[in-house]
Amino acid sequence: MTATLSGCGGDRGSGDVTLRLVAADYGTGPANSSRKYWDGLVKGFEATHPGIKVDVSVHSWKDIDREVAAMVKKGQAPDIAQIGSYADYAKAGKLYRADQVLSIRTQANFLPSLAEAGSVDRTQYGLPFVASTRLLFYNKKYFAQAGLDAPRTWDDIRDDAAVLGQRGVTYPFALPLGPEESQAETMMWLLGGHGGYIDDSGSYEIDSDENIRTFDWLKTNLVDKGLVGPTAPGELDRQKAFDAFTDGRVGMLNGHPTLMQEAEAKGVSVGMVPMPGIDGPGKNSLGVADWIMGFKQQGHRVQLRKFFDYLFTDKNVIDFADEYDLLPVTDSASAAMESDAEYKPLWKFLAALPDSQFYPYGKTSWARSRESIKENIGRAVEPNGSPKSVLRKIARDSAVAAAAD
């Protein structure tokens, strides 16, 4: 990091200022590193905002949350961090509120569900940087060969998977409940069963009757019937399931926009529908977001506001989303993509995003709850597993974490 920042305390509205920004790398290598996006954005910003420089460092997703935490602990918080969570820093009083670093127009332009997901106690601190949502993917070739229609309900999934299994498809339905990202697969099914992780008051309800019923159904109708493939769900990570889909070994699974592009690049014809529910198409999809936030320590609120208002212009939002097959976080950028045929492959995801349900990002206890889900949920569908006991174990872990919030 090349910038040397001095002082802290109140707002600094005059004189030359260097903002220090720490961002995650969404690329797979030097050719598509996020560094290229930030270099272009900063060049444009600095050209139109004399007196403000931006020093950017880009870090791997494997390291960035830990490295930002270390900076903050040392009293060397960056001005801006683009990372996976914000709640701990907001609870500790280290972040500016959204209304302090955004114009009214910019803040009002966020999709409401994302603004809510970025809030702690109904006050927004996390600024959504990029989003994604999930749809049910199916191999159109296999479905056409078997004379199957796209599934609309869980019973359709079960019946279609049985046909695909009889026809030799390796994974009729790929169910990744391994530790890589099982909190996502779990939440998609819970939403389809009219449940979820939290209730209307924001308290955890992981062992609700609806959630237990969902995993009882999964175990009885898919896992016990041998319709989820040769790898036990608790040992199947998301990436392995995705790789199997792009290799043509999966009939159905839950996927996101990047998987769509990867599968079609390998010649897999992809069908996509809203995640089926227990009694019809699900009304809410899982939404996932990454966050950007402004730290108070250096006192650069005025400059941060100028930077964030520039960052969230339609061009900059769309450029990043387009580069990494993700979704924009603002109403105007979403509308622009929905009216442009270039982005037609993303239209179904864009349509699902406004009504998507997000993880309880605003709860600092979510990190521990998420880890308990990842560690335990696969056991719920094991041959001798008990969905009720596993969900109650996760609920207890979550309650303990919430009590320490």
Tab-separated table of C-alpha atoms in Angstrom:
chain	number	residue	atom	x	y	z
A	1	MET	CA	0.000	0.000	0.000
A	2	THR	CA	1.587	3.188	-1.181
A	3	ALA	CA	-0.566	5.847	0.451
A	4	THR	CA	0.487	7.280	3.803
A	5	LEU	CA	-2.551	8.705	5.554
A	6	SER	CA	-2.325	11.034	8.496
A	7	GLY	CA	-4.636	11.984	11.290
A	8	CYS	CA	-8.160	10.984	12.152
A	9	GLY	CA	-11.207	12.558	13.693
A	10	GLY	CA	-13.594	14.974	11.975
A	11	ASP	CA	-14.482	15.413	8.316
A	12	ARG	CA	-11.810	16.795	6.048
A	13	GLY	CA	-13.422	18.685	3.237
A	14	SER	CA	-10.469	20.571	1.750
A	15	GLY	CA	-6.912	19.935	0.642
A	16	ASP	CA	-5.452	16.960	-1.199
A	17	VAL	CA	-6.608	13.626	0.154
A	18	THR	CA	-5.719	10.046	-0.716
A	19	LEU	CA	-8.417	7.472	-0.100
A	20	ARG	CA	-7.196	3.975	0.607
A	21	LEU	CA	-9.433	1.281	-0.914
A	22	VAL	CA	-9.062	-2.453	-0.288
A	23	ALA	CA	-11.007	-4.646	-2.718
A	24	ALA	CA	-11.582	-8.327	-3.439
A	25	ASP	CA	-10.443	-9.947	-6.663
A	26	TYR	CA	-13.258	-11.582	-8.634
A	27	GLY	CA	-11.006	-12.694	-11.464
A	28	THR	CA	-9.451	-16.074	-12.079
A	29	GLY	CA	-6.032	-14.724	-13.066
A	30	PRO	CA	-4.139	-11.665	-14.307
A	31	ALA	CA	-6.166	-11.461	-17.520
A	32	ASN	CA	-9.441	-10.707	-15.746
A	33	SER	CA	-8.256	-9.423	-12.377
A	34	SER	CA	-10.510	-6.858	-10.698
A	35	ARG	CA	-7.436	-4.622	-10.652
A	36	LYS	CA	-8.236	-3.662	-14.257
A	37	TYR	CA	-11.722	-2.482	-13.307
A	38	TRP	CA	-10.497	-0.420	-10.376
A	39	ASP	CA	-7.634	1.113	-12.355
A	40	GLY	CA	-10.066	2.323	-15.010
A	41	LEU	CA	-12.603	3.586	-12.495
A	42	VAL	CA	-10.009	5.426	-10.424
A	43	LYS	CA	-8.532	7.046	-13.519
A	44	GLY	CA	-11.939	8.448	-14.449
A	45	PHE	CA	-12.721	9.543	-10.905
A	46	GLU	CA	-9.416	11.327	-10.342
A	47	ALA	CA	-9.737	13.143	-13.672
A	48	THR	CA	-13.061	14.644	-12.598
A	49	HIS	CA	-12.304	15.158	-8.898
A	50	PRO	CA	-9.039	17.082	-8.521
A	51	GLY	CA	-7.561	16.936	-5.053
A	52	ILE	CA	-8.733	13.374	-4.370
A	53	LYS	CA	-6.513	10.399	-5.114
A	54	VAL	CA	-7.496	6.753	-4.643
A	55	ASP	CA	-4.947	4.091	-3.776
A	56	VAL	CA	-6.311	0.601	-4.483
A	57	SER	CA	-5.022	-2.756	-3.310
A	58	VAL	CA	-6.701	-5.917	-4.573
A	59	HIS	CA	-6.627	-9.140	-2.550
A	60	SER	CA	-7.772	-12.722	-2.997
A	61	TRP	CA	-11.184	-13.616	-1.590
A	62	LYS	CA	-9.408	-16.237	0.517
A	63	ASP	CA	-7.482	-13.538	2.375
A	64	ILE	CA	-9.279	-10.227	2.196
A	65	ASP	CA	-11.678	-10.486	5.145
A	66	ARG	CA	-8.873	-11.566	7.438
A	67	GLU	CA	-6.521	-8.868	6.153
A	68	VAL	CA	-9.055	-6.064	6.576
A	69	ALA	CA	-9.798	-7.300	10.107
A	70	ALA	CA	-6.077	-7.154	10.887
A	71	MET	CA	-5.826	-3.589	9.533
A	72	VAL	CA	-8.727	-2.465	11.695
A	73	LYS	CA	-7.312	-4.189	14.785
A	74	LYS	CA	-4.008	-2.347	14.289
A	75	GLY	CA	-5.802	0.989	14.053
A	76	GLN	CA	-5.040	1.230	10.345
A	77	ALA	CA	-8.506	0.846	8.842
A	78	PRO	CA	-8.752	1.631	5.117
A	79	ASP	CA	-11.098	4.379	4.020
A	80	ILE	CA	-13.043	1.884	1.902
A	81	ALA	CA	-13.313	-1.888	2.072
A	82	GLN	CA	-15.058	-4.059	-0.512
A	83	ILE	CA	-15.507	-7.368	1.275
A	84	GLY	CA	-18.050	-10.026	2.217
A	85	SER	CA	-19.520	-8.646	5.457
A	86	TYR	CA	-20.008	-5.388	7.273
A	87	ALA	CA	-22.008	-6.092	10.446
A	88	ASP	CA	-19.104	-6.480	12.908
A	89	TYR	CA	-17.650	-3.121	11.894
A	90	ALA	CA	-21.041	-1.413	12.005
A	91	LYS	CA	-21.783	-2.792	15.485
A	92	ALA	CA	-18.382	-1.544	16.656
A	93	GLY	CA	-19.191	1.991	15.451
A	94	LYS	CA	-16.407	2.016	12.866
A	95	LEU	CA	-18.474	2.670	9.724
A	96	TYR	CA	-20.259	5.669	8.320
A	97	ARG	CA	-23.984	5.306	7.842
A	98	ALA	CA	-25.066	5.087	4.220
A	99	ASP	CA	-26.773	8.468	4.392
A	100	GLN	CA	-23.492	10.030	5.529
A	101	VAL	CA	-21.533	8.924	2.461
A	102	LEU	CA	-24.192	8.845	-0.271
A	103	SER	CA	-26.384	11.458	-1.890
A	104	ILE	CA	-30.115	10.943	-1.398
A	105	ARG	CA	-30.455	9.950	-5.061
A	106	THR	CA	-27.718	7.332	-4.894
A	107	GLN	CA	-28.977	5.748	-1.691
A	108	ALA	CA	-32.566	5.657	-2.951
A	109	ASN	CA	-31.421	3.891	-6.141
A	110	PHE	CA	-30.418	0.652	-4.394
A	111	LEU	CA	-32.836	-2.219	-4.812
A	112	PRO	CA	-34.910	-2.133	-1.594
A	113	SER	CA	-34.182	-5.748	-0.682
A	114	LEU	CA	-30.452	-5.027	-0.901
A	115	ALA	CA	-30.680	-1.825	1.129
A	116	GLU	CA	-32.516	-3.795	3.812
A	117	ALA	CA	-29.916	-6.558	3.723
A	118	GLY	CA	-27.229	-3.895	4.268
A	119	SER	CA	-28.822	-2.643	7.480
A	120	VAL	CA	-28.196	-3.148	11.181
A	121	ASP	CA	-31.146	-2.258	13.402
A	122	ARG	CA	-32.832	-0.656	10.378
A	123	THR	CA	-29.899	1.655	9.662
A	124	GLN	CA	-27.936	1.007	6.470
A	125	TYR	CA	-24.162	0.683	6.750
A	126	GLY	CA	-23.365	-1.904	4.094
A	127	LEU	CA	-23.495	-0.578	0.535
A	128	PRO	CA	-24.328	-3.439	-1.846
A	129	PHE	CA	-21.535	-3.713	-4.387
A	130	VAL	CA	-22.664	-6.610	-6.526
A	131	ALA	CA	-25.360	-9.267	-6.266
A	132	SER	CA	-26.397	-12.652	-7.531
A	133	THR	CA	-29.411	-14.862	-7.262
A	134	ARG	CA	-30.206	-18.496	-7.921
A	135	LEU	CA	-32.448	-20.400	-10.315
A	136	LEU	CA	-33.022	-24.096	-10.895
A	137	PHE	CA	-30.881	-25.244	-13.822
A	138	TYR	CA	-31.688	-28.306	-15.878
A	139	ASN	CA	-30.028	-30.004	-18.812
A	140	LYS	CA	-32.416	-29.272	-21.685
A	141	LYS	CA	-31.062	-32.115	-23.813
A	142	TYR	CA	-31.790	-34.715	-21.155
A	143	PHE	CA	-35.232	-33.303	-20.461
A	144	ALA	CA	-36.128	-33.252	-24.164
A	145	GLN	CA	-34.902	-36.809	-24.673
A	146	ALA	CA	-37.009	-37.999	-21.739
A	147	GLY	CA	-40.079	-35.944	-22.752
A	148	LEU	CA	-40.007	-33.984	-19.491
A	149	ASP	CA	-41.248	-30.480	-18.801
A	150	ALA	CA	-39.375	-28.083	-16.531
A	151	PRO	CA	-40.223	-28.792	-12.869
A	152	ARG	CA	-42.555	-26.478	-10.960
A	153	THR	CA	-42.890	-28.300	-7.642
A	154	TRP	CA	-40.780	-30.527	-5.408
A	155	ASP	CA	-42.804	-33.533	-6.543
A	156	ASP	CA	-41.874	-32.641	-10.134
A	157	ILE	CA	-38.209	-32.617	-9.130
A	158	ARG	CA	-38.564	-36.055	-7.533
A	159	ASP	CA	-40.439	-37.535	-10.486
A	160	ASP	CA	-38.120	-36.013	-13.089
A	161	ALA	CA	-35.050	-37.151	-11.156
A	162	ALA	CA	-36.401	-40.690	-11.081
A	163	VAL	CA	-36.767	-40.697	-14.872
A	164	LEU	CA	-33.308	-39.214	-15.374
A	165	GLY	CA	-31.798	-41.788	-13.037
A	166	GLN	CA	-33.408	-44.611	-14.997
A	167	ARG	CA	-31.895	-43.163	-18.154
A	168	GLY	CA	-28.390	-43.273	-16.690
A	169	VAL	CA	-27.796	-39.636	-15.669
A	170	THR	CA	-25.060	-39.708	-13.018
A	171	TYR	CA	-26.539	-36.990	-10.815
A	172	PRO	CA	-30.293	-36.761	-11.467
A	173	PHE	CA	-30.365	-33.918	-8.925
A	174	ALA	CA	-27.047	-32.623	-7.582
A	175	LEU	CA	-27.486	-31.644	-3.918
A	176	PRO	CA	-24.280	-29.970	-2.651
A	177	LEU	CA	-24.537	-29.918	1.137
A	178	GLY	CA	-20.783	-30.124	1.630
A	179	PRO	CA	-18.977	-27.445	3.647
A	180	GLU	CA	-18.034	-25.168	0.740
A	181	GLU	CA	-21.356	-23.305	0.484
A	182	SER	CA	-24.083	-25.480	1.964
A	183	GLN	CA	-25.687	-22.476	3.639
A	184	ALA	CA	-26.848	-21.406	0.150
A	185	GLU	CA	-28.274	-24.776	-0.920
A	186	THR	CA	-29.969	-25.093	2.457
A	187	MET	CA	-31.622	-21.692	2.289
A	188	MET	CA	-32.950	-22.290	-1.221
A	189	TRP	CA	-34.782	-25.389	-0.037
A	190	LEU	CA	-36.007	-23.745	3.159
A	191	LEU	CA	-37.521	-20.872	1.176
A	192	GLY	CA	-39.302	-23.346	-1.087
A	193	GLY	CA	-40.844	-24.947	2.002
A	194	HIS	CA	-42.136	-21.597	3.333
A	195	GLY	CA	-39.349	-21.398	5.915
A	196	GLY	CA	-35.975	-19.719	6.226
A	197	TYR	CA	-33.250	-18.843	8.676
A	198	ILE	CA	-35.020	-16.029	10.542
A	199	ASP	CA	-38.596	-15.080	11.392
A	200	ASP	CA	-40.350	-11.767	10.786
A	201	SER	CA	-38.855	-10.304	13.955
A	202	GLY	CA	-35.310	-11.126	12.859
A	203	SER	CA	-34.793	-14.008	15.312
A	204	TYR	CA	-33.385	-17.348	14.181
A	205	GLU	CA	-35.968	-20.061	13.459
A	206	ILE	CA	-33.718	-22.705	11.967
A	207	ASP	CA	-35.496	-25.629	13.632
A	208	SER	CA	-39.002	-24.479	12.721
A	209	ASP	CA	-41.623	-27.052	11.776
A	210	GLU	CA	-41.438	-25.854	8.148
A	211	ASN	CA	-37.669	-26.314	7.993
A	212	ILE	CA	-37.799	-29.771	9.557
A	213	ARG	CA	-40.497	-30.762	7.073
A	214	THR	CA	-38.285	-29.545	4.208
A	215	PHE	CA	-35.332	-31.713	5.175
A	216	ASP	CA	-37.555	-34.672	5.937
A	217	TRP	CA	-38.826	-34.364	2.360
A	218	LEU	CA	-35.321	-34.067	0.902
A	219	LYS	CA	-34.085	-37.099	2.772
A	220	THR	CA	-37.112	-39.279	2.008
A	221	ASN	CA	-37.806	-38.249	-1.593
A	222	LEU	CA	-34.376	-37.573	-3.095
A	223	VAL	CA	-31.538	-38.902	-0.952
A	224	ASP	CA	-33.023	-42.162	0.303
A	225	LYS	CA	-34.282	-42.934	-3.216
A	226	GLY	CA	-30.755	-42.621	-4.635
A	227	LEU	CA	-31.600	-39.636	-6.869
A	228	VAL	CA	-28.727	-37.343	-5.844
A	229	GLY	CA	-25.828	-39.174	-7.466
A	230	PRO	CA	-22.876	-41.239	-6.266
A	231	THR	CA	-21.480	-38.669	-3.815
A	232	ALA	CA	-23.206	-38.200	-0.470
A	233	PRO	CA	-24.679	-34.658	-0.283
A	234	GLY	CA	-22.623	-33.863	2.823
A	235	GLU	CA	-19.451	-34.631	0.860
A	236	LEU	CA	-20.453	-32.830	-2.342
A	237	ASP	CA	-19.197	-29.257	-2.555
A	238	ARG	CA	-20.782	-26.689	-4.823
A	239	GLN	CA	-17.850	-26.452	-7.227
A	240	LYS	CA	-17.765	-30.210	-7.747
A	241	ALA	CA	-21.505	-30.147	-8.492
A	242	PHE	CA	-21.044	-27.259	-10.919
A	243	ASP	CA	-18.161	-29.037	-12.662
A	244	ALA	CA	-20.317	-32.138	-13.049
A	245	PHE	CA	-23.087	-30.032	-14.593
A	246	THR	CA	-20.769	-28.439	-17.139
A	247	ASP	CA	-19.461	-31.932	-17.959
A	248	GLY	CA	-22.994	-33.121	-18.743
A	249	ARG	CA	-23.323	-35.450	-15.748
A	250	VAL	CA	-26.122	-33.591	-13.916
A	251	GLY	CA	-29.803	-33.405	-14.727
A	252	MET	CA	-30.789	-30.617	-12.313
A	253	LEU	CA	-29.191	-28.370	-9.706
A	254	ASN	CA	-29.448	-24.857	-8.294
A	255	GLY	CA	-27.143	-22.418	-10.085
A	256	HIS	CA	-26.141	-18.796	-10.613
A	257	PRO	CA	-25.291	-16.686	-13.704
A	258	THR	CA	-21.632	-17.643	-13.898
A	259	LEU	CA	-22.525	-21.329	-14.111
A	260	MET	CA	-24.877	-20.582	-17.005
A	261	GLN	CA	-22.046	-19.067	-19.025
A	262	GLU	CA	-19.605	-21.846	-18.164
A	263	ALA	CA	-22.058	-24.622	-19.065
A	264	GLU	CA	-23.043	-23.138	-22.395
A	265	ALA	CA	-19.372	-22.568	-23.247
A	266	LYS	CA	-18.908	-26.335	-22.897
A	267	GLY	CA	-21.916	-27.150	-25.058
A	268	VAL	CA	-24.482	-27.864	-22.334
A	269	SER	CA	-27.907	-26.485	-23.239
A	270	VAL	CA	-29.234	-24.916	-20.046
A	271	GLY	CA	-32.853	-24.500	-19.024
A	272	MET	CA	-33.634	-22.195	-16.093
A	273	VAL	CA	-36.768	-21.787	-13.977
A	274	PRO	CA	-37.510	-20.317	-10.546
A	275	MET	CA	-36.688	-22.744	-7.781
A	276	PRO	CA	-39.701	-25.040	-7.390
A	277	GLY	CA	-41.448	-25.042	-4.032
A	278	ILE	CA	-43.425	-27.531	-2.018
A	279	ASP	CA	-46.699	-26.500	-3.662
A	280	GLY	CA	-45.673	-24.507	-6.750
A	281	PRO	CA	-42.936	-22.255	-8.098
A	282	GLY	CA	-41.099	-20.541	-5.265
A	283	LYS	CA	-41.993	-16.909	-4.685
A	284	ASN	CA	-38.582	-15.957	-3.336
A	285	SER	CA	-35.157	-16.895	-4.622
A	286	LEU	CA	-31.950	-16.854	-2.624
A	287	GLY	CA	-30.075	-13.599	-3.096
A	288	VAL	CA	-26.383	-13.139	-2.329
A	289	ALA	CA	-24.518	-9.832	-2.069
A	290	ASP	CA	-21.011	-8.512	-1.479
A	291	TRP	CA	-20.513	-5.199	0.256
A	292	ILE	CA	-18.520	-2.003	0.171
A	293	MET	CA	-18.297	0.342	3.148
A	294	GLY	CA	-16.705	3.533	4.386
A	295	PHE	CA	-14.638	3.555	7.582
A	296	LYS	CA	-14.698	6.585	9.868
A	297	GLN	CA	-11.123	6.422	11.128
A	298	GLN	CA	-9.510	8.827	8.663
A	299	GLY	CA	-12.426	11.252	8.694
A	300	HIS	CA	-12.751	11.507	4.896
A	301	ARG	CA	-16.534	11.498	4.759
A	302	VAL	CA	-16.802	14.308	2.190
A	303	GLN	CA	-14.392	12.608	-0.204
A	304	LEU	CA	-15.999	9.214	0.344
A	305	ARG	CA	-19.362	10.644	-0.649
A	306	LYS	CA	-17.945	11.930	-3.907
A	307	PHE	CA	-16.288	8.585	-4.619
A	308	PHE	CA	-19.344	6.455	-3.825
A	309	ASP	CA	-21.655	8.652	-5.890
A	310	TYR	CA	-19.261	8.148	-8.803
A	311	LEU	CA	-18.889	4.413	-8.167
A	312	PHE	CA	-22.642	3.814	-8.267
A	313	THR	CA	-23.320	5.457	-11.614
A	314	ASP	CA	-24.964	3.080	-14.079
A	315	LYS	CA	-21.908	2.653	-16.273
A	316	ASN	CA	-19.632	1.658	-13.427
A	317	VAL	CA	-22.181	-0.673	-11.864
A	318	ILE	CA	-22.939	-2.404	-15.159
A	319	ASP	CA	-19.296	-2.652	-16.217
A	320	PHE	CA	-18.395	-4.670	-13.133
A	321	ALA	CA	-21.503	-6.853	-13.183
A	322	ASP	CA	-21.026	-7.602	-16.883
A	323	GLU	CA	-17.369	-8.523	-16.484
A	324	TYR	CA	-18.083	-11.204	-13.884
A	325	ASP	CA	-21.588	-12.394	-14.888
A	326	LEU	CA	-23.117	-10.868	-11.779
A	327	LEU	CA	-26.108	-8.607	-11.190
A	328	PRO	CA	-26.274	-4.843	-10.634
A	329	VAL	CA	-27.434	-3.525	-7.283
A	330	THR	CA	-29.330	-0.411	-8.374
A	331	ASP	CA	-32.773	0.075	-9.875
A	332	SER	CA	-31.532	2.147	-12.794
A	333	ALA	CA	-28.689	-0.212	-13.763
A	334	SER	CA	-31.033	-3.199	-13.531
A	335	ALA	CA	-33.568	-1.443	-15.749
A	336	ALA	CA	-30.858	-0.627	-18.272
A	337	MET	CA	-29.773	-4.274	-18.484
A	338	GLU	CA	-33.375	-5.491	-18.717
A	339	SER	CA	-33.963	-3.273	-21.745
A	340	ASP	CA	-30.755	-4.278	-23.549
A	341	ALA	CA	-30.866	-7.516	-25.577
A	342	GLU	CA	-27.127	-7.950	-25.004
A	343	TYR	CA	-28.001	-9.022	-21.454
A	344	LYS	CA	-30.921	-11.305	-22.322
A	345	PRO	CA	-29.254	-14.371	-20.742
A	346	LEU	CA	-29.418	-12.540	-17.399
A	347	TRP	CA	-33.027	-11.384	-17.619
A	348	LYS	CA	-34.454	-14.257	-15.570
A	349	PHE	CA	-31.917	-13.583	-12.821
A	350	LEU	CA	-32.652	-9.851	-12.918
A	351	ALA	CA	-36.365	-10.582	-12.620
A	352	ALA	CA	-35.756	-12.767	-9.555
A	353	LEU	CA	-33.467	-10.349	-7.707
A	354	PRO	CA	-35.951	-7.744	-6.359
A	355	ASP	CA	-37.936	-10.418	-4.491
A	356	SER	CA	-34.932	-12.430	-3.388
A	357	GLN	CA	-34.317	-13.234	0.257
A	358	PHE	CA	-30.826	-12.590	1.587
A	359	TYR	CA	-28.796	-14.079	4.388
A	360	PRO	CA	-29.146	-12.181	7.698
A	361	TYR	CA	-26.059	-10.120	6.887
A	362	GLY	CA	-26.907	-7.528	9.542
A	363	LYS	CA	-26.489	-10.023	12.393
A	364	THR	CA	-22.923	-10.370	13.647
A	365	SER	CA	-23.948	-13.853	14.831
A	366	TRP	CA	-24.568	-14.913	11.237
A	367	ALA	CA	-20.911	-15.875	10.773
A	368	ARG	CA	-21.149	-18.497	13.536
A	369	SER	CA	-24.577	-19.672	12.432
A	370	ARG	CA	-23.307	-20.061	8.870
A	371	GLU	CA	-20.344	-22.134	10.054
A	372	SER	CA	-22.628	-24.424	12.027
A	373	ILE	CA	-24.796	-24.945	8.938
A	374	LYS	CA	-21.744	-25.751	6.821
A	375	GLU	CA	-20.375	-28.160	9.434
A	376	ASN	CA	-23.606	-30.009	10.215
A	377	ILE	CA	-26.332	-29.824	7.581
A	378	GLY	CA	-25.017	-32.686	5.444
A	379	ARG	CA	-25.658	-35.088	8.354
A	380	ALA	CA	-29.384	-34.312	8.211
A	381	VAL	CA	-29.803	-36.434	5.081
A	382	GLU	CA	-27.417	-39.264	5.910
A	383	PRO	CA	-28.957	-42.772	5.941
A	384	ASN	CA	-29.365	-42.738	9.722
A	385	GLY	CA	-29.550	-38.968	10.007
A	386	SER	CA	-32.290	-37.012	11.761
A	387	PRO	CA	-33.245	-33.675	10.175
A	388	LYS	CA	-34.895	-32.565	13.416
A	389	SER	CA	-31.840	-33.225	15.600
A	390	VAL	CA	-29.409	-31.638	13.141
A	391	LEU	CA	-31.524	-28.514	12.686
A	392	ARG	CA	-31.910	-28.222	16.457
A	393	LYS	CA	-28.126	-28.440	16.866
A	394	ILE	CA	-27.683	-25.603	14.355
A	395	ALA	CA	-30.450	-23.623	16.076
A	396	ARG	CA	-28.715	-23.958	19.453
A	397	ASP	CA	-25.391	-22.814	17.991
A	398	SER	CA	-27.120	-19.841	16.371
A	399	ALA	CA	-28.923	-18.892	19.592
A	400	VAL	CA	-25.671	-18.936	21.530
A	401	ALA	CA	-24.034	-16.724	18.900
A	402	ALA	CA	-27.026	-14.356	18.896
A	403	ALA	CA	-26.916	-14.033	22.675
A	404	ALA	CA	-23.351	-12.761	22.367
A	405	ASP	CA	-24.296	-10.201	19.678
